Amino acid sequence: MKYRFSKSLEGFSSSAVREILKLTQGSSIISFAGGLPAEEYFPLDAVSDAFKRVVEGGKSALQYGLTEGYKPLRESLCKRMAAKNMIVTPDEMLLTTGSQQAIDLLTRVYIDEGDVILVERPTYLAAIQVFQAKGAKIYSVDSDSDGMILDDLAAKIAKHNPKMVYVIPTFSNPAGRAWSLERRQGLLDICRGADVLILEDDPYGEIQFDESESYPTIFSLGGKAEGGNVVYTSTFSKTVAPAFRTGWVMGDESIIRQVARFKQSADLHSSTIDQQTLYHLLEHFDLDAHISLIREQYLDRMKFMSGLLAELNWPGLKYEEPKGGMFIWVELPEQINAAELLKIAVKEGVAFVPGATFYAENPQYNTMRLNYTHTDRETTVLGMQKLAKAMEAYLQNA
Amino acid sequence: MKYRFSKSLEGFSSSAVREILKLTQGSSIISFAGGLPAEEYFPLDAVSDAFKRVVEGGKSALQYGLTEGYKPLRESLCKRMAAKNMIVTPDEMLLTTGSQQAIDLLTRVYIDEGDVILVERPTYLAAIQVFQAKGAKIYSVDSDSDGMILDDLAAKIAKHNPKMVYVIPTFSNPAGRAWSLERRQGLLDICRGADVLILEDDPYGEIQFDESESYPTIFSLGGKAEGGNVVYTSTFSKTVAPAFRTGWVMGDESIIRQVARFKQSADLHSSTIDQQTLYHLLEHFDLDAHISLIREQYLDRMKFMSGLLAELNWPGLKYEEPKGGMFIWVELPEQINAAELLKIAVKEGVAFVPGATFYAENPQYNTMRLNYTHTDRETTVLGMQKLAKAMEAYLQNA
């Protein structure tokens, strides 16, 4: 038959990251591409113990659950959030299939075709895709290492009347930025004055290298959620493990209620086996000690990769060491097209993500995102050697 | 701030089933409302064993997976499907968060605002909600106990030019119908001639009481998926347990590829812990023997509730014993409004779903859906007594 697909498919490209991930899965290609945590630190024994406790609870653990998610886990999460000055009740929180689903559900609840969303420059690829699929107009706000430039934000709000601003203020994907307090407060103040909703995406906030520094979430600056401008989402994918696909979203109860209505028709609810396992894990495992371990190891890996990058001595190479998260953002000399470089790199046996995919508009083609969390030292050395070779070949052919 | 929600929220009511489920959760109300499987038959030990095997596989089990889902599980499922004459490759299948997500994703891939979808009369509430949220126009095709009436289907296809027909041909929700072979073949032929996609939702097909009867899926009648008119979805929720939230969707590779793109931005992928657990369960547990057990028990429960219904002696009461699935569909005398009856019933301590919620248009208010799978004999007797009392009170106040 002749299929008549939805027009939502137009201009909705598959994620380059996921396609590369597919390409490299099961192959010998060294990948700096995905945002994969280091497998060797997954707390598998603790997960196994937690699952045993779920089973001990009896067969009702396998029944349908609430759309909002397993309530004891929401209660535990409320306590964890309160320790970060984010005060919410379980009714102001909903459990999702990763924070990706929170982005998708909030967009379905809040955005219509033609509505404007402002994003960072650059920003998370899969958020752009969600917004595009909904037919939103996306404009990027000029940004530097301290976050969005507030004058440009104010100007673009005045010009475009956006419904929402999407930000990853703490160790952003892909740029690894940590917004300054002034920019965080400024974003909140400007959006409050203009009735613009802020979606604060915080998957990496816990992966903070210097514990003496403080990066209050925008949600915490906004105070109590009721009537608030900020919807906050985070996930267990980076602190425990991705396979659980368990994230959460917090905000005013009236918003969470609408998110729940959409989630009900999207999938009824996420896996409650996973939610119950995570609940028992939080009760009986020292997650904060585990996070400290991850921080140390990832800092070590970041420093190691950064050192190798410096040794490359590519003329015109620019990057800053991130203060947390999982990525180093690299600016190459202007004449380099990173997507072309990737083609050669994959032949050499190494992958990364070309930076251009992370721009909502006017991409910078001479950028790349490197993940440092997933490869051990030996593999990283090898990968960087292959990358150096790829660049040599690229420059010779140029 | 003043929220500016999407217009998708208009006319998009929360599921009555889920709201009642919420009301009855943790309370002493006897519920014939939800579509809950019997907890006492959940194969918890087998699930526990399967999870142990996942853990034995090592930490990589907890890493990110493919959007399409855990490939060994897709391969196992392809074998199960082949035994039912549904021949697909793993690339023509995608794992979802329950079959609910398959309905939602296919709708996002295929339907635009204003497009027409035809459904059975009555049909599954949460499918109506998905279609409404997308702004589709939904018309119901006259249906009897053999399925959609083909003349009315042909007339409505000619009149409305629908993109899709949504059906639950085997032990439908809510009506408990099993379509005749003639109607199945007729639906396929008519839709083929008119380039209309069929979404065949089959969550209950395995719960078949008389094993000597045969209900070939419409997908199997359509032959090989390539270029085919039928997209098929099913789930482990009724055969293993709902908490896994694991379903699958099958169809032409070009459709599955688009579904994958939308799933990628919807949630990256569903829980691979659950998918891996189900894979090991299929390998080491006799699921077919387990399904036989469930069939016997549910047949017994259906017969028992049917007997109690007959004893009620309500004048004008009509129902047919279903040949499988989880529901008895009840027609009450014309002057009875089941939604009003429910209010009294909940006060008496029993819940059901008023049938009107299952109609896309022109609801029949004198109908109700009773679930017989979740309550044991003692509870069913009690619940039916309370229902009888509620009806008495209703008739006295009328």
Short mmCIF file of C-alpha atoms in Angstrom, two decimals, chain B:
data_model
loop_
_atom_site.label_atom_id
_atom_site.label_comp_id
_atom_site.label_asym_id
_atom_site.label_seq_id
_atom_site.Cartn_x
_atom_site.Cartn_y
_atom_site.Cartn_z
CA MET B 1 2.98 32.80 36.28
CA LYS B 2 0.15 32.38 33.83
CA TYR B 3 0.57 29.03 32.09
CA ARG B 4 -0.15 28.73 28.39
CA PHE B 5 -0.89 25.04 27.86
CA SER B 6 -1.08 23.40 24.46
CA LYS B 7 -4.46 23.29 22.79
CA SER B 8 -4.03 19.49 22.65
CA LEU B 9 -5.36 19.50 26.20
CA GLU B 10 -8.80 20.67 25.10
CA GLY B 11 -11.33 17.92 25.06
CA PHE B 12 -8.71 15.46 26.29
CA SER B 13 -10.18 13.94 29.40
CA SER B 14 -8.29 11.82 31.86
CA SER B 15 -9.03 8.12 31.68
CA ALA B 16 -11.98 7.21 33.85
CA VAL B 17 -10.47 3.77 34.31
CA ARG B 18 -7.21 5.17 35.64
CA GLU B 19 -8.95 7.69 37.88
CA ILE B 20 -11.11 4.96 39.37
CA LEU B 21 -8.04 2.78 39.74
CA LYS B 22 -6.46 5.61 41.71
CA LEU B 23 -9.56 5.93 43.85
CA THR B 24 -9.65 2.22 44.63
CA GLN B 25 -5.90 1.72 45.14
CA GLY B 26 -5.21 1.10 48.79
CA SER B 27 -8.91 1.35 49.62
CA SER B 28 -11.28 -1.48 50.46
CA ILE B 29 -13.41 -0.94 47.37
CA ILE B 30 -13.89 -4.11 45.33
CA SER B 31 -12.94 -3.30 41.78
CA PHE B 32 -14.36 -4.85 38.63
CA ALA B 33 -13.11 -1.70 36.91
CA GLY B 34 -9.46 -2.04 35.92
CA GLY B 35 -8.06 -4.50 33.43
CA LEU B 36 -5.84 -6.07 36.07
CA PRO B 37 -4.52 -9.62 35.73
CA ALA B 38 -4.77 -11.91 38.75
CA GLU B 39 -1.69 -11.32 40.88
CA GLU B 40 -1.65 -14.84 42.32
CA TYR B 41 -0.59 -16.23 38.93
CA PHE B 42 2.30 -13.85 38.28
CA PRO B 43 5.36 -16.07 37.70
CA LEU B 44 7.46 -14.30 40.32
CA ASP B 45 9.96 -17.13 40.84
CA ALA B 46 10.62 -17.37 37.13
CA VAL B 47 11.04 -13.61 36.96
CA SER B 48 13.48 -13.77 39.84
CA ASP B 49 15.50 -16.52 38.13
CA ALA B 50 15.51 -14.60 34.87
CA PHE B 51 16.76 -11.48 36.59
CA LYS B 52 19.58 -13.50 38.19
CA ARG B 53 20.68 -14.48 34.70
CA VAL B 54 20.68 -10.85 33.66
CA VAL B 55 22.94 -10.02 36.60
CA GLU B 56 25.23 -12.96 35.80
CA GLY B 57 25.71 -11.46 32.36
CA GLY B 58 27.66 -8.63 33.94
CA LYS B 59 27.52 -4.89 34.22
CA SER B 60 26.98 -4.15 30.54
CA ALA B 61 23.39 -5.23 31.14
CA LEU B 62 22.86 -1.83 32.77
CA GLN B 63 24.16 0.27 29.85
CA TYR B 64 22.10 2.21 27.29
CA GLY B 65 20.55 0.01 24.61
CA LEU B 66 19.09 0.30 21.15
CA THR B 67 15.95 2.35 20.53
CA GLU B 68 14.47 -0.68 18.76
CA GLY B 69 14.88 -2.77 21.92
CA TYR B 70 17.04 -5.67 23.12
CA LYS B 71 17.74 -7.70 20.00
CA PRO B 72 17.74 -11.23 21.52
CA LEU B 73 14.24 -10.55 22.86
CA ARG B 74 13.11 -9.38 19.43
CA GLU B 75 14.56 -12.57 17.95
CA SER B 76 12.70 -14.72 20.50
CA LEU B 77 9.51 -12.85 19.81
CA CYS B 78 9.92 -13.34 16.07
CA LYS B 79 9.95 -17.10 16.72
CA ARG B 80 6.82 -16.87 18.86
CA MET B 81 5.12 -14.77 16.20
CA ALA B 82 6.14 -17.19 13.44
CA ALA B 83 4.31 -19.95 15.29
CA LYS B 84 1.18 -17.86 14.79
CA ASN B 85 1.90 -17.40 11.08
CA MET B 86 3.22 -13.90 11.55
CA ILE B 87 6.55 -13.89 9.77
CA VAL B 88 8.75 -10.91 10.58
CA THR B 89 12.43 -10.16 11.06
CA PRO B 90 13.78 -8.29 14.11
CA ASP B 91 14.04 -5.18 11.90
CA GLU B 92 10.29 -5.28 11.41
CA MET B 93 9.71 -5.21 15.16
CA LEU B 94 10.28 -2.64 17.90
CA LEU B 95 9.90 -3.03 21.66
CA THR B 96 7.72 -0.48 23.41
CA THR B 97 6.65 0.55 26.90
CA GLY B 98 3.53 -1.60 26.76
CA SER B 99 1.36 -1.79 23.67
CA GLN B 100 -0.09 1.56 24.77
CA GLN B 101 3.14 3.18 23.56
CA ALA B 102 2.83 1.39 20.23
CA ILE B 103 -0.57 3.03 19.73
CA ASP B 104 0.84 6.41 20.69
CA LEU B 105 3.97 6.15 18.53
CA LEU B 106 2.16 4.91 15.44
CA THR B 107 -0.32 7.75 15.82
CA ARG B 108 2.51 10.27 16.01
CA VAL B 109 4.13 8.74 12.94
CA TYR B 110 1.03 8.42 10.83
CA ILE B 111 -1.69 10.85 11.88
CA ASP B 112 -2.01 14.61 11.51
CA GLU B 113 -4.60 16.92 13.01
CA GLY B 114 -7.87 16.49 11.16
CA ASP B 115 -7.05 13.02 9.79
CA VAL B 116 -9.79 10.42 10.20
CA ILE B 117 -9.47 7.19 12.19
CA LEU B 118 -12.20 4.55 12.24
CA VAL B 119 -12.73 2.47 15.39
CA GLU B 120 -15.03 -0.26 16.67
CA ARG B 121 -18.20 0.60 18.51
CA PRO B 122 -17.32 0.47 21.44
CA THR B 123 -13.51 0.52 21.62
CA TYR B 124 -10.52 0.94 23.93
CA LEU B 125 -10.75 4.18 25.87
CA ALA B 126 -7.02 4.97 25.99
CA ALA B 127 -6.73 4.58 22.22
CA ILE B 128 -9.49 7.16 21.77
CA GLN B 129 -7.49 9.47 24.04
CA VAL B 130 -4.33 9.08 21.98
CA PHE B 131 -6.24 9.85 18.78
CA GLN B 132 -8.00 12.84 20.38
CA ALA B 133 -4.76 14.29 21.72
CA LYS B 134 -3.40 14.25 18.16
CA GLY B 135 -6.51 16.09 16.94
CA ALA B 136 -7.76 13.22 14.80
CA LYS B 137 -11.41 12.87 13.84
CA ILE B 138 -12.71 9.56 15.14
CA TYR B 139 -15.74 7.78 13.74
CA SER B 140 -17.03 4.46 14.96
CA VAL B 141 -18.10 1.67 12.67
CA ASP B 142 -21.24 -0.24 13.59
CA SER B 143 -20.19 -3.51 15.14
CA ASP B 144 -21.83 -6.68 16.39
CA SER B 145 -20.52 -9.77 18.13
CA ASP B 146 -18.72 -10.87 14.93
CA GLY B 147 -16.81 -7.58 14.58
CA MET B 148 -17.21 -4.51 12.42
CA ILE B 149 -20.13 -4.63 10.01
CA LEU B 150 -18.42 -4.59 6.65
CA ASP B 151 -21.05 -2.59 4.77
CA ASP B 152 -20.83 0.19 7.31
CA LEU B 153 -17.01 0.02 7.21
CA ALA B 154 -16.98 0.36 3.41
CA ALA B 155 -19.50 3.20 3.53
CA LYS B 156 -17.50 5.10 6.16
CA ILE B 157 -14.23 4.61 4.29
CA ALA B 158 -15.89 6.01 1.16
CA LYS B 159 -17.37 8.92 3.10
CA HIS B 160 -14.48 9.91 5.39
CA ASN B 161 -11.30 8.77 3.57
CA PRO B 162 -9.66 7.59 6.82
CA LYS B 163 -5.92 7.06 7.14
CA MET B 164 -6.28 4.28 9.68
CA VAL B 165 -8.65 1.75 11.20
CA TYR B 166 -7.99 0.73 14.80
CA VAL B 167 -9.29 -2.68 15.90
CA ILE B 168 -8.98 -5.21 18.73
CA PRO B 169 -10.34 -8.22 16.84
CA THR B 170 -9.59 -10.91 19.41
CA PHE B 171 -11.43 -10.64 22.75
CA SER B 172 -11.89 -6.91 22.44
CA ASN B 173 -11.77 -4.30 25.15
CA PRO B 174 -14.41 -3.50 26.33
CA ALA B 175 -16.90 -5.72 24.51
CA GLY B 176 -15.10 -9.07 24.77
CA ARG B 177 -15.77 -9.80 21.10
CA ALA B 178 -13.97 -12.30 18.87
CA TRP B 179 -14.24 -11.31 15.23
CA SER B 180 -15.29 -14.00 12.75
CA LEU B 181 -12.82 -15.02 10.06
CA GLU B 182 -15.06 -13.50 7.42
CA ARG B 183 -14.99 -10.09 9.09
CA ARG B 184 -11.22 -10.26 9.58
CA GLN B 185 -10.64 -11.06 5.93
CA GLY B 186 -13.24 -8.49 4.89
CA LEU B 187 -11.58 -5.70 6.89
CA LEU B 188 -8.23 -6.56 5.31
CA ASP B 189 -9.63 -6.66 1.77
CA ILE B 190 -11.54 -3.41 2.10
CA CYS B 191 -8.59 -1.56 3.63
CA ARG B 192 -6.19 -2.92 1.02
CA GLY B 193 -8.40 -1.59 -1.72
CA ALA B 194 -8.53 1.85 -0.15
CA ASP B 195 -4.92 2.29 1.11
CA VAL B 196 -6.07 2.39 4.71
CA LEU B 197 -3.65 1.27 7.42
CA ILE B 198 -4.97 -1.22 9.99
CA LEU B 199 -3.68 -1.02 13.55
CA GLU B 200 -4.37 -4.44 15.07
CA ASP B 201 -4.16 -4.25 18.86
CA ASP B 202 -3.90 -7.73 20.34
CA PRO B 203 -3.22 -7.65 24.08
CA TYR B 204 -5.71 -10.42 24.89
CA GLY B 205 -5.29 -12.88 22.01
CA GLU B 206 -3.42 -15.41 24.19
CA ILE B 207 -6.24 -15.50 26.74
CA GLN B 208 -8.39 -17.82 24.62
CA PHE B 209 -10.77 -20.13 26.48
CA ASP B 210 -11.47 -22.80 23.86
CA GLU B 211 -8.19 -23.95 22.38
CA SER B 212 -9.97 -25.80 19.58
CA GLU B 213 -11.18 -22.56 18.04
CA SER B 214 -8.93 -20.49 15.78
CA TYR B 215 -8.65 -16.73 15.57
CA PRO B 216 -5.95 -15.90 13.04
CA THR B 217 -4.65 -12.38 13.45
CA ILE B 218 -5.37 -9.94 10.65
CA PHE B 219 -1.62 -9.46 10.36
CA SER B 220 -1.22 -13.20 9.61
CA LEU B 221 -3.96 -13.04 6.97
CA GLY B 222 -2.09 -10.17 5.36
CA GLY B 223 1.00 -12.30 4.83
CA LYS B 224 4.53 -10.92 4.91
CA ALA B 225 4.77 -7.47 6.42
CA GLU B 226 6.55 -5.73 3.55
CA GLY B 227 4.33 -3.11 2.05
CA GLY B 228 1.56 -4.55 4.17
CA ASN B 229 -1.57 -2.84 5.43
CA VAL B 230 -1.37 -4.14 8.97
CA VAL B 231 0.62 -2.92 11.95
CA TYR B 232 0.31 -5.35 14.86
CA THR B 233 0.94 -4.73 18.54
CA SER B 234 0.86 -6.98 21.58
CA THR B 235 2.30 -7.07 25.10
CA PHE B 236 3.62 -9.21 27.94
CA SER B 237 1.30 -7.38 30.37
CA LYS B 238 -1.40 -10.03 30.34
CA THR B 239 0.73 -13.17 29.85
CA VAL B 240 3.65 -12.42 32.20
CA ALA B 241 2.98 -9.24 34.18
CA PRO B 242 2.14 -5.57 33.59
CA ALA B 243 4.95 -4.02 35.66
CA PHE B 244 7.49 -4.87 32.95
CA ARG B 245 5.70 -2.45 30.63
CA THR B 246 7.02 -4.38 27.66
CA GLY B 247 5.10 -4.57 24.44
CA TRP B 248 6.06 -4.88 20.79
CA VAL B 249 4.94 -3.49 17.46
CA MET B 250 5.42 -5.14 14.07
CA GLY B 251 4.94 -3.91 10.55
CA ASP B 252 6.62 -2.94 7.33
CA GLU B 253 10.24 -1.94 7.94
CA SER B 254 9.64 1.57 6.61
CA ILE B 255 6.96 2.10 9.26
CA ILE B 256 9.01 0.55 12.06
CA ARG B 257 11.94 2.80 11.11
CA GLN B 258 9.75 5.88 11.53
CA VAL B 259 8.36 4.55 14.80
CA ALA B 260 11.97 4.18 15.98
CA ARG B 261 12.73 7.80 15.12
CA PHE B 262 9.80 8.98 17.21
CA LYS B 263 10.65 6.60 20.03
CA GLN B 264 14.19 7.92 20.06
CA SER B 265 12.92 11.39 20.85
CA ALA B 266 10.13 10.10 23.10
CA ASP B 267 12.34 8.16 25.55
CA LEU B 268 15.49 6.86 23.73
CA HIS B 269 14.42 3.31 24.57
CA SER B 270 12.34 1.34 27.07
CA SER B 271 13.84 -0.43 30.08
CA THR B 272 16.39 -2.94 28.84
CA ILE B 273 16.61 -4.50 32.29
CA ASP B 274 13.02 -5.59 31.83
CA GLN B 275 13.62 -6.64 28.23
CA GLN B 276 16.62 -8.75 29.19
CA THR B 277 14.69 -10.32 32.06
CA LEU B 278 11.86 -11.24 29.70
CA TYR B 279 14.36 -12.68 27.24
CA HIS B 280 15.76 -15.06 29.85
CA LEU B 281 12.25 -15.86 31.02
CA LEU B 282 11.27 -16.91 27.50
CA GLU B 283 14.41 -19.06 27.26
CA HIS B 284 14.02 -20.89 30.58
CA PHE B 285 10.36 -20.84 31.53
CA ASP B 286 7.47 -22.60 29.84
CA LEU B 287 5.41 -19.52 29.04
CA ASP B 288 2.89 -21.51 27.01
CA ALA B 289 2.15 -23.81 29.94
CA HIS B 290 1.78 -20.71 32.09
CA ILE B 291 -0.63 -19.18 29.59
CA SER B 292 -2.68 -22.41 29.66
CA LEU B 293 -2.94 -22.07 33.43
CA ILE B 294 -4.11 -18.48 33.15
CA ARG B 295 -6.67 -19.44 30.50
CA GLU B 296 -8.19 -22.10 32.77
CA GLN B 297 -8.31 -19.82 35.77
CA TYR B 298 -9.76 -16.89 33.87
CA LEU B 299 -12.35 -19.11 32.19
CA ASP B 300 -13.34 -20.31 35.64
CA ARG B 301 -13.61 -16.73 36.93
CA MET B 302 -15.59 -15.63 33.89
CA LYS B 303 -18.07 -18.50 34.29
CA PHE B 304 -18.39 -17.73 37.97
CA MET B 305 -19.13 -14.05 37.46
CA SER B 306 -21.44 -14.82 34.59
CA GLY B 307 -23.41 -17.13 36.87
CA LEU B 308 -23.75 -14.42 39.50
CA LEU B 309 -24.84 -11.92 36.85
CA ALA B 310 -27.57 -14.29 35.73
CA GLU B 311 -28.76 -14.63 39.31
CA LEU B 312 -29.18 -10.85 39.60
CA ASN B 313 -32.32 -11.15 37.53
CA TRP B 314 -32.19 -7.48 36.55
CA PRO B 315 -34.98 -6.94 34.07
CA GLY B 316 -33.62 -6.11 30.64
CA LEU B 317 -30.08 -7.22 31.48
CA LYS B 318 -28.13 -8.45 28.42
CA TYR B 319 -24.65 -9.89 28.09
CA GLU B 320 -22.75 -12.60 26.24
CA GLU B 321 -20.08 -14.81 27.74
CA PRO B 322 -16.79 -13.81 26.08
CA LYS B 323 -14.63 -16.43 24.38
CA GLY B 324 -11.48 -15.02 25.93
CA GLY B 325 -9.92 -11.89 27.35
CA MET B 326 -10.70 -10.16 30.60
CA PHE B 327 -14.11 -8.49 30.37
CA ILE B 328 -17.84 -9.07 30.38
CA TRP B 329 -19.75 -6.34 28.58
CA VAL B 330 -23.15 -5.69 30.10
CA GLU B 331 -26.14 -3.92 28.64
CA LEU B 332 -28.55 -2.59 31.24
CA PRO B 333 -32.15 -1.56 30.70
CA GLU B 334 -32.33 1.58 28.61
CA GLN B 335 -33.32 3.95 31.40
CA ILE B 336 -30.23 3.13 33.48
CA ASN B 337 -27.27 5.54 33.34
CA ALA B 338 -24.25 3.48 34.35
CA ALA B 339 -22.20 6.53 35.34
CA GLU B 340 -24.89 7.45 37.89
CA LEU B 341 -25.02 3.85 39.04
CA LEU B 342 -21.24 3.92 39.56
CA LYS B 343 -21.49 6.80 42.03
CA ILE B 344 -23.83 4.76 44.20
CA ALA B 345 -21.79 1.61 43.67
CA VAL B 346 -18.58 3.23 44.91
CA LYS B 347 -20.43 4.25 48.08
CA GLU B 348 -21.51 0.63 48.46
CA GLY B 349 -17.90 -0.41 47.97
CA VAL B 350 -17.72 -1.72 44.41
CA ALA B 351 -16.43 -0.20 41.16
CA PHE B 352 -16.83 -0.92 37.44
CA VAL B 353 -16.35 1.14 34.28
CA PRO B 354 -19.41 2.83 32.77
CA GLY B 355 -19.58 1.78 29.14
CA ALA B 356 -20.14 5.28 27.78
CA THR B 357 -16.42 6.07 28.14
CA PHE B 358 -15.63 3.50 25.43
CA TYR B 359 -17.52 5.20 22.63
CA ALA B 360 -15.85 7.57 20.20
CA GLU B 361 -19.27 9.09 19.47
CA ASN B 362 -22.93 8.65 20.48
CA PRO B 363 -22.25 6.76 23.72
CA GLN B 364 -24.64 4.15 25.03
CA TYR B 365 -25.13 5.17 28.65
CA ASN B 366 -26.79 1.94 29.74
CA THR B 367 -23.67 -0.18 29.41
CA MET B 368 -20.92 -1.29 31.76
CA ARG B 369 -17.66 -3.22 31.62
CA LEU B 370 -16.95 -5.81 34.28
CA ASN B 371 -13.49 -7.27 34.78
CA TYR B 372 -13.51 -10.84 36.06
CA THR B 373 -9.81 -11.66 36.19
CA HIS B 374 -8.68 -9.79 39.27
CA THR B 375 -11.08 -10.88 42.00
CA ASP B 376 -11.24 -14.31 43.61
CA ARG B 377 -14.58 -16.07 44.14
CA GLU B 378 -15.24 -14.73 47.60
CA THR B 379 -14.50 -11.15 46.56
CA THR B 380 -16.54 -11.52 43.39
CA VAL B 381 -19.57 -12.70 45.38
CA LEU B 382 -19.23 -9.76 47.73
CA GLY B 383 -18.77 -7.31 44.89
CA MET B 384 -21.80 -8.58 43.02
CA GLN B 385 -23.88 -8.29 46.20
CA LYS B 386 -22.79 -4.67 46.54
CA LEU B 387 -23.59 -4.09 42.88
CA ALA B 388 -27.07 -5.53 43.41
CA LYS B 389 -27.55 -3.20 46.37
CA ALA B 390 -26.37 -0.22 44.33
CA MET B 391 -28.88 -1.04 41.60
CA GLU B 392 -31.69 -1.31 44.15
CA ALA B 393 -30.78 2.11 45.53
CA TYR B 394 -30.53 3.52 42.01
CA LEU B 395 -33.97 2.23 41.04
CA GLN B 396 -35.52 3.54 44.27
CA ASN B 397 -34.16 7.03 43.61
CA ALA B 398 -35.05 7.01 39.93
#
